[in-house]
PDB file of C-alpha atoms and ligand atoms in Angstrom:
ATOM      1  CA  UNK A  63     -10.238  -6.950  18.760  1.00  0.00           C
ATOM      2  CA  UNK A  64      -7.142  -3.964  18.388  1.00  0.00           C
ATOM      3  CA  UNK A  65      -6.837  -1.999  21.458  1.00  0.00           C
ATOM      4  CA  UNK A  66      -9.450   1.352  21.875  1.00  0.00           C
ATOM      5  CA  UNK A  67      -6.453   3.418  23.170  1.00  0.00           C
ATOM      6  CA  UNK A  68      -4.231   2.739  20.446  1.00  0.00           C
ATOM      7  CA  UNK A  69      -7.160   3.298  17.814  1.00  0.00           C
ATOM      8  CA  UNK A  70      -8.059   6.589  19.895  1.00  0.00           C
ATOM      9  CA  UNK A  71      -4.724   7.570  20.037  1.00  0.00           C
ATOM     10  CA  UNK A  72      -4.151   6.989  16.161  1.00  0.00           C
ATOM     11  CA  UNK A  73      -7.513   8.969  15.145  1.00  0.00           C
ATOM     12  CA  UNK A  74      -6.333  11.879  17.528  1.00  0.00           C
ATOM     13  CA  UNK A  75      -3.625  12.269  15.315  1.00  0.00           C
ATOM     14  CA  UNK A  76      -3.988  11.035  11.859  1.00  0.00           C
ATOM     15  CA  UNK A  77      -4.164  14.196   9.401  1.00  0.00           C
ATOM     16  CA  UNK A  78      -3.380  12.068   6.205  1.00  0.00           C
ATOM     17  CA  UNK A  79      -4.180   9.426   3.893  1.00  0.00           C
ATOM     18  CA  UNK A  80      -2.539   5.955   5.058  1.00  0.00           C
ATOM     19  CA  UNK A  81      -1.386   4.349   2.034  1.00  0.00           C
ATOM     20  CA  UNK A  82      -0.301   0.339   1.681  1.00  0.00           C
ATOM     21  CA  UNK A  83       2.869  -0.652  -0.368  1.00  0.00           C
ATOM     22  CA  UNK A  84       4.450  -3.482  -0.989  1.00  0.00           C
ATOM     23  CA  UNK A  85       4.434  -6.539  -3.862  1.00  0.00           C
ATOM     24  CA  UNK A  86       2.014  -8.523  -5.245  1.00  0.00           C
ATOM     25  CA  UNK A  87       0.938 -10.818  -2.596  1.00  0.00           C
ATOM     26  CA  UNK A  88       2.082  -8.838   0.256  1.00  0.00           C
ATOM     27  CA  UNK A  89      -1.674  -8.986   1.337  1.00  0.00           C
ATOM     28  CA  UNK A  90      -1.886  -5.053   1.040  1.00  0.00           C
ATOM     29  CA  UNK A  91      -5.991  -4.969   0.380  1.00  0.00           C
ATOM     30  CA  UNK A  92      -6.353  -7.558   3.007  1.00  0.00           C
ATOM     31  CA  UNK A  93      -4.791  -5.620   5.580  1.00  0.00           C
ATOM     32  CA  UNK A  94      -6.309  -2.696   4.105  1.00  0.00           C
ATOM     33  CA  UNK A  95      -9.591  -3.454   4.653  1.00  0.00           C
ATOM     34  CA  UNK A  96      -8.881  -4.630   8.095  1.00  0.00           C
ATOM     35  CA  UNK A  97      -7.466  -1.105   8.827  1.00  0.00           C
ATOM     36  CA  UNK A  98     -10.134   0.413   7.432  1.00  0.00           C
ATOM     37  CA  UNK A  99     -12.649  -1.533   9.561  1.00  0.00           C
ATOM     38  CA  UNK A 100     -10.720  -1.006  13.037  1.00  0.00           C
ATOM     39  CA  UNK A 101      -9.919   3.219  12.151  1.00  0.00           C
ATOM     40  CA  UNK A 102     -13.152   3.367  10.482  1.00  0.00           C
ATOM     41  CA  UNK A 103     -11.965   5.082   7.921  1.00  0.00           C
ATOM     42  CA  UNK A 104     -13.353   4.720   4.269  1.00  0.00           C
ATOM     43  CA  UNK A 105     -10.698   1.987   2.624  1.00  0.00           C
ATOM     44  CA  UNK A 106      -9.707   2.908  -1.395  1.00  0.00           C
ATOM     45  CA  UNK A 107      -8.199   0.434  -3.329  1.00  0.00           C
ATOM     46  CA  UNK A 108      -6.153   1.957  -6.792  1.00  0.00           C
ATOM     47  CA  UNK A 109      -6.402  -1.497  -8.592  1.00  0.00           C
ATOM     48  CA  UNK A 110     -10.378  -1.228  -8.241  1.00  0.00           C
ATOM     49  CA  UNK A 111     -10.623   2.292  -8.973  1.00  0.00           C
ATOM     50  CA  UNK A 112      -8.137   1.364 -12.635  1.00  0.00           C
ATOM     51  CA  UNK A 113     -10.968  -1.114 -13.263  1.00  0.00           C
ATOM     52  CA  UNK A 114     -14.170   0.276 -12.624  1.00  0.00           C
ATOM     53  CA  UNK A 115     -13.071   3.627 -14.935  1.00  0.00           C
ATOM     54  CA  UNK A 116     -11.925   0.589 -17.652  1.00  0.00           C
ATOM     55  CA  UNK A 117     -14.678  -0.853 -17.136  1.00  0.00           C
ATOM     56  CA  UNK A 118     -12.497  -4.076 -17.269  1.00  0.00           C
ATOM     57  CA  UNK A 119      -9.966  -5.939 -15.320  1.00  0.00           C
ATOM     58  CA  UNK A 120      -6.081  -5.421 -14.836  1.00  0.00           C
ATOM     59  CA  UNK A 121      -5.546  -8.006 -17.428  1.00  0.00           C
ATOM     60  CA  UNK A 122      -7.826  -6.817 -19.608  1.00  0.00           C
ATOM     61  CA  UNK A 123      -6.284  -3.389 -19.944  1.00  0.00           C
ATOM     62  CA  UNK A 124      -2.335  -4.477 -19.881  1.00  0.00           C
ATOM     63  CA  UNK A 125      -3.803  -6.615 -23.083  1.00  0.00           C
ATOM     64  CA  UNK A 126      -5.957  -4.234 -24.681  1.00  0.00           C
ATOM     65  CA  UNK A 127      -3.936  -1.232 -23.832  1.00  0.00           C
ATOM     66  CA  UNK A 128      -0.304  -2.099 -22.705  1.00  0.00           C
ATOM     67  CA  UNK A 129       1.782  -1.731 -19.029  1.00  0.00           C
ATOM     68  CA  UNK A 130       1.773   2.642 -20.232  1.00  0.00           C
ATOM     69  CA  UNK A 131      -1.274   3.055 -20.179  1.00  0.00           C
ATOM     70  CA  UNK A 132      -2.102   1.462 -16.990  1.00  0.00           C
ATOM     71  CA  UNK A 133       0.960   3.128 -15.269  1.00  0.00           C
ATOM     72  CA  UNK A 134      -0.653   6.704 -16.240  1.00  0.00           C
ATOM     73  CA  UNK A 135      -4.446   5.012 -15.086  1.00  0.00           C
ATOM     74  CA  UNK A 136      -2.549   4.026 -11.815  1.00  0.00           C
ATOM     75  CA  UNK A 137      -0.281   7.746 -11.295  1.00  0.00           C
ATOM     76  CA  UNK A 138      -3.829   9.466 -11.921  1.00  0.00           C
ATOM     77  CA  UNK A 139      -5.587   7.444  -9.352  1.00  0.00           C
ATOM     78  CA  UNK A 140      -2.964   7.415  -6.945  1.00  0.00           C
ATOM     79  CA  UNK A 141      -2.732  11.666  -6.644  1.00  0.00           C
ATOM     80  CA  UNK A 142      -6.266  11.293  -7.257  1.00  0.00           C
ATOM     81  CA  UNK A 143      -7.025   8.936  -3.867  1.00  0.00           C
ATOM     82  CA  UNK A 144      -4.678  10.968  -2.011  1.00  0.00           C
ATOM     83  CA  UNK A 145      -6.904  14.167  -2.402  1.00  0.00           C
ATOM     84  CA  UNK A 146      -9.880  12.474  -0.397  1.00  0.00           C
ATOM     85  CA  UNK A 147      -7.940  13.278   3.633  1.00  0.00           C
ATOM     86  CA  UNK A 148      -8.423  10.580   5.864  1.00  0.00           C
ATOM     87  CA  UNK A 149      -8.637   6.988   4.577  1.00  0.00           C
ATOM     88  CA  UNK A 150      -6.688   3.703   3.619  1.00  0.00           C
ATOM     89  CA  UNK A 151      -5.491   3.108   0.798  1.00  0.00           C
ATOM     90  CA  UNK A 152      -3.881   0.305  -1.021  1.00  0.00           C
ATOM     91  CA  UNK A 153      -1.637   0.465  -4.186  1.00  0.00           C
ATOM     92  CA  UNK A 154      -0.804  -1.852  -6.782  1.00  0.00           C
ATOM     93  CA  UNK A 155       2.840  -3.086  -6.204  1.00  0.00           C
ATOM     94  CA  UNK A 156       4.363  -1.080  -8.884  1.00  0.00           C
ATOM     95  CA  UNK A 157       2.962   2.173  -7.766  1.00  0.00           C
ATOM     96  CA  UNK A 158       5.969   3.619  -5.755  1.00  0.00           C
ATOM     97  CA  UNK A 159       8.360   2.846  -8.488  1.00  0.00           C
ATOM     98  CA  UNK A 160       6.653   6.030 -10.564  1.00  0.00           C
ATOM     99  CA  UNK A 161       8.902   8.943  -9.262  1.00  0.00           C
ATOM    100  CA  UNK A 162       5.829  11.747  -9.531  1.00  0.00           C
ATOM    101  CA  UNK A 163       3.310   8.700  -7.170  1.00  0.00           C
ATOM    102  CA  UNK A 164       6.101   8.038  -5.230  1.00  0.00           C
ATOM    103  CA  UNK A 165       6.244  12.100  -4.818  1.00  0.00           C
ATOM    104  CA  UNK A 166       2.690  12.146  -3.573  1.00  0.00           C
ATOM    105  CA  UNK A 167       3.100   9.077  -1.627  1.00  0.00           C
ATOM    106  CA  UNK A 168       5.799  10.307   0.400  1.00  0.00           C
ATOM    107  CA  UNK A 169       4.390  13.691   1.212  1.00  0.00           C
ATOM    108  CA  UNK A 170       1.148  13.389   1.467  1.00  0.00           C
ATOM    109  CA  UNK A 171       0.464  10.275   3.021  1.00  0.00           C
ATOM    110  CA  UNK A 172       1.430   7.778   6.049  1.00  0.00           C
ATOM    111  CA  UNK A 173       2.996   5.098   3.744  1.00  0.00           C
ATOM    112  CA  UNK A 174       3.048   1.649   5.470  1.00  0.00           C
ATOM    113  CA  UNK A 175       5.242  -0.847   3.393  1.00  0.00           C
ATOM    114  CA  UNK A 176       3.562  -4.678   3.648  1.00  0.00           C
ATOM    115  CA  UNK A 177       6.902  -6.463   3.508  1.00  0.00           C
ATOM    116  CA  UNK A 178       6.579 -10.498   2.707  1.00  0.00           C
ATOM    117  CA  UNK A 179       9.389 -13.078   2.184  1.00  0.00           C
ATOM    118  CA  UNK A 180       9.781 -13.882  -1.478  1.00  0.00           C
ATOM    119  CA  UNK A 181       8.567 -17.411  -0.640  1.00  0.00           C
ATOM    120  CA  UNK A 182       5.016 -16.287   0.583  1.00  0.00           C
ATOM    121  CA  UNK A 183       4.720 -14.294  -2.677  1.00  0.00           C
ATOM    122  CA  UNK A 184       5.050 -17.272  -4.824  1.00  0.00           C
ATOM    123  CA  UNK A 185       2.660 -18.836  -3.169  1.00  0.00           C
ATOM    124  CA  UNK A 186       0.230 -16.038  -2.849  1.00  0.00           C
ATOM    125  CA  UNK A 187       0.326 -14.901  -6.553  1.00  0.00           C
ATOM    126  CA  UNK A 188       0.648 -18.639  -7.534  1.00  0.00           C
ATOM    127  CA  UNK A 189      -3.125 -19.360  -6.757  1.00  0.00           C
ATOM    128  CA  UNK A 190      -4.502 -16.997  -8.921  1.00  0.00           C
ATOM    129  CA  UNK A 191      -3.743 -15.558 -12.938  1.00  0.00           C
ATOM    130  CA  UNK A 192      -4.546 -12.451 -12.430  1.00  0.00           C
ATOM    131  CA  UNK A 193      -1.089 -10.642 -12.227  1.00  0.00           C
ATOM    132  CA  UNK A 194      -0.185  -9.756 -15.506  1.00  0.00           C
ATOM    133  CA  UNK A 195       3.525  -9.070 -15.000  1.00  0.00           C
ATOM    134  CA  UNK A 196       4.256 -12.703 -14.453  1.00  0.00           C
ATOM    135  CA  UNK A 197       2.818 -14.132 -17.353  1.00  0.00           C
ATOM    136  CA  UNK A 198       5.847 -13.495 -19.804  1.00  0.00           C
ATOM    137  CA  UNK A 199       8.103 -16.226 -17.855  1.00  0.00           C
ATOM    138  CA  UNK A 200       8.602 -18.284 -14.734  1.00  0.00           C
ATOM    139  CA  UNK A 201       6.723 -16.655 -12.131  1.00  0.00           C
ATOM    140  CA  UNK A 202       9.471 -17.022  -9.250  1.00  0.00           C
ATOM    141  CA  UNK A 203      12.021 -15.297 -11.226  1.00  0.00           C
ATOM    142  CA  UNK A 204       9.894 -12.213 -12.172  1.00  0.00           C
ATOM    143  CA  UNK A 205       8.946 -11.897  -8.721  1.00  0.00           C
ATOM    144  CA  UNK A 206      12.770 -12.304  -7.232  1.00  0.00           C
ATOM    145  CA  UNK A 207      13.268  -9.604  -9.588  1.00  0.00           C
ATOM    146  CA  UNK A 208      10.794  -6.989  -8.916  1.00  0.00           C
ATOM    147  CA  UNK A 209      11.495  -7.038  -5.251  1.00  0.00           C
ATOM    148  CA  UNK A 210      15.524  -6.967  -5.976  1.00  0.00           C
ATOM    149  CA  UNK A 211      14.633  -3.316  -8.096  1.00  0.00           C
ATOM    150  CA  UNK A 212      11.542  -2.264  -5.872  1.00  0.00           C
ATOM    151  CA  UNK A 213      12.486  -3.017  -2.292  1.00  0.00           C
ATOM    152  CA  UNK A 214      15.016  -0.201  -1.811  1.00  0.00           C
ATOM    153  CA  UNK A 215      12.082   1.891  -2.816  1.00  0.00           C
ATOM    154  CA  UNK A 216       9.352   0.416  -0.571  1.00  0.00           C
ATOM    155  CA  UNK A 217      12.351   0.806   2.049  1.00  0.00           C
ATOM    156  CA  UNK A 218      11.430   4.552   2.076  1.00  0.00           C
ATOM    157  CA  UNK A 219       8.150   3.923   3.493  1.00  0.00           C
ATOM    158  CA  UNK A 220       7.385   5.588   7.262  1.00  0.00           C
ATOM    159  CA  UNK A 221       6.353   2.196   8.773  1.00  0.00           C
ATOM    160  CA  UNK A 222       7.108  -1.418   8.315  1.00  0.00           C
ATOM    161  CA  UNK A 223       4.842  -4.073   8.753  1.00  0.00           C
ATOM    162  CA  UNK A 224       5.602  -7.665   8.236  1.00  0.00           C
ATOM    163  CA  UNK A 225       2.807  -9.861   6.501  1.00  0.00           C
ATOM    164  CA  UNK A 226       3.962 -13.067   7.700  1.00  0.00           C
ATOM    165  CA  UNK A 227       2.180 -16.271   7.764  1.00  0.00           C
ATOM    166  CA  UNK A 228       0.481 -15.747  10.632  1.00  0.00           C
ATOM    167  CA  UNK A 229      -3.153 -15.007  11.968  1.00  0.00           C
ATOM    168  CA  UNK A 230      -3.991 -11.939  10.070  1.00  0.00           C
ATOM    169  CA  UNK A 231      -5.695 -10.361  13.502  1.00  0.00           C
ATOM    170  CA  UNK A 232      -2.267  -9.925  14.400  1.00  0.00           C
ATOM    171  CA  UNK A 233      -0.235  -8.509  11.393  1.00  0.00           C
ATOM    172  CA  UNK A 234      -2.991  -5.919  11.700  1.00  0.00           C
ATOM    173  CA  UNK A 235      -2.733  -5.355  15.701  1.00  0.00           C
ATOM    174  CA  UNK A 236       1.458  -4.811  15.128  1.00  0.00           C
ATOM    175  CA  UNK A 237       0.471  -2.287  12.400  1.00  0.00           C
ATOM    176  CA  UNK A 238      -1.405  -0.767  14.521  1.00  0.00           C
ATOM    177  CA  UNK A 239       1.166  -0.033  16.833  1.00  0.00           C
ATOM    178  CA  UNK A 240       3.529   0.673  14.541  1.00  0.00           C
ATOM    179  CA  UNK A 241       1.486   3.214  13.274  1.00  0.00           C
ATOM    180  CA  UNK A 242       0.433   5.031  16.653  1.00  0.00           C
ATOM    181  CA  UNK A 243       4.545   5.341  17.893  1.00  0.00           C
ATOM    182  CA  UNK A 244       5.427   6.863  13.942  1.00  0.00           C
ATOM    183  CA  UNK A 245       2.199   8.936  14.891  1.00  0.00           C
ATOM    184  CA  UNK A 246       3.239   9.393  18.424  1.00  0.00           C
ATOM    185  CA  UNK A 247       7.151  10.303  17.534  1.00  0.00           C
ATOM    186  CA  UNK A 248       5.886  12.637  14.298  1.00  0.00           C
ATOM    187  CA  UNK A 249       3.843  14.738  17.004  1.00  0.00           C
ATOM    188  CA  UNK A 250       7.203  15.253  19.626  1.00  0.00           C
ATOM    189  CA  UNK A 251       9.138  16.461  16.729  1.00  0.00           C
ATOM    190  CA  UNK A 252       6.883  18.852  16.089  1.00  0.00           C
ATOM    191  CA  UNK A 253       5.805  20.219  19.482  1.00  0.00           C
ATOM    192  CA  UNK A 254      10.118  20.396  19.897  1.00  0.00           C
ATOM    193  CA  UNK A 255      10.546  22.328  16.689  1.00  0.00           C
ATOM    194  CA  UNK A 256       7.563  24.680  18.175  1.00  0.00           C
ATOM    195  CA  UNK A 257       9.670  24.821  21.020  1.00  0.00           C
ATOM    196  CA  UNK A 258      12.187  26.099  19.864  1.00  0.00           C
TER     197      UNK A 258
HETATM  198  C1  S3P B 320       1.612  -4.580 -10.225  1.00  0.00           C
HETATM  199  C2  S3P B 320       0.970  -5.171  -9.429  1.00  0.00           C
HETATM  200  C3  S3P B 320      -1.019  -5.105  -9.208  1.00  0.00           C
HETATM  201  C4  S3P B 320      -1.372  -4.469 -10.098  1.00  0.00           C
HETATM  202  C5  S3P B 320      -0.610  -4.964 -11.608  1.00  0.00           C
HETATM  203  C6  S3P B 320       0.656  -4.460 -11.837  1.00  0.00           C
HETATM  204  C7  S3P B 320       2.746  -4.213 -10.489  1.00  0.00           C
HETATM  205  O1  S3P B 320      -2.043  -4.696  -8.033  1.00  0.00           O
HETATM  206  O2  S3P B 320      -1.325  -3.107 -10.314  1.00  0.00           O
HETATM  207  O3  S3P B 320      -0.850  -6.453 -12.064  1.00  0.00           O
HETATM  208  O4  S3P B 320       3.613  -4.096 -10.984  1.00  0.00           O
HETATM  209  O5  S3P B 320       3.557  -4.738  -9.201  1.00  0.00           O
HETATM  210  P1  S3P B 320      -1.172  -5.978  -6.815  1.00  0.00           P
HETATM  211  O6  S3P B 320       0.322  -4.947  -5.952  1.00  0.00           O
HETATM  212  O7  S3P B 320      -2.870  -5.237  -5.637  1.00  0.00           O
HETATM  213  O8  S3P B 320      -0.914  -7.197  -6.961  1.00  0.00           O
END
């Protein structure tokens, strides 16, 4: 159970959507759903929204229309979801690699990087074959290459949460504590700016 005081304190200060970013298999959607439930906020998943709008799966979109088409839909959907105000948005792993999307995430949300070790990403993504980017070669090598390019971008997030192999509840509590700490620090910065 999340600490009620932390939940109240987050509620009092949060004025933007929370956006979860990170590699495929990092557990963004799972953590996002848990955070949304704990904070009683709507949950949105950019991949699910893209699938709903296209009427087919992400794999089918890649096969039929190619990656550029998917990236275009992703950019538009994330921009739309960011307009919905408070809520929790899980994004696909490649979303912040589009400069326009990254800029929108950095400026219009509180961003959370769900950081995960490569070995866990390999294990988790290996459980199902719904990641089209991993089909063109050795999934472990592809993930390693993507992480090398993407981690420096993910690092720009406001908050970093380690998604280790431990209990989901402890990862969520860690995320809530970090979020509370971040919002409190932002609040203090705002107060000292006002006093100047
Ligand atoms: C992608 C990650 C996937 C999905 C698509 C591309 C990526 O989402 O958007 O397959 O570029 O890393 P998840 O991160 O939710 O797996």
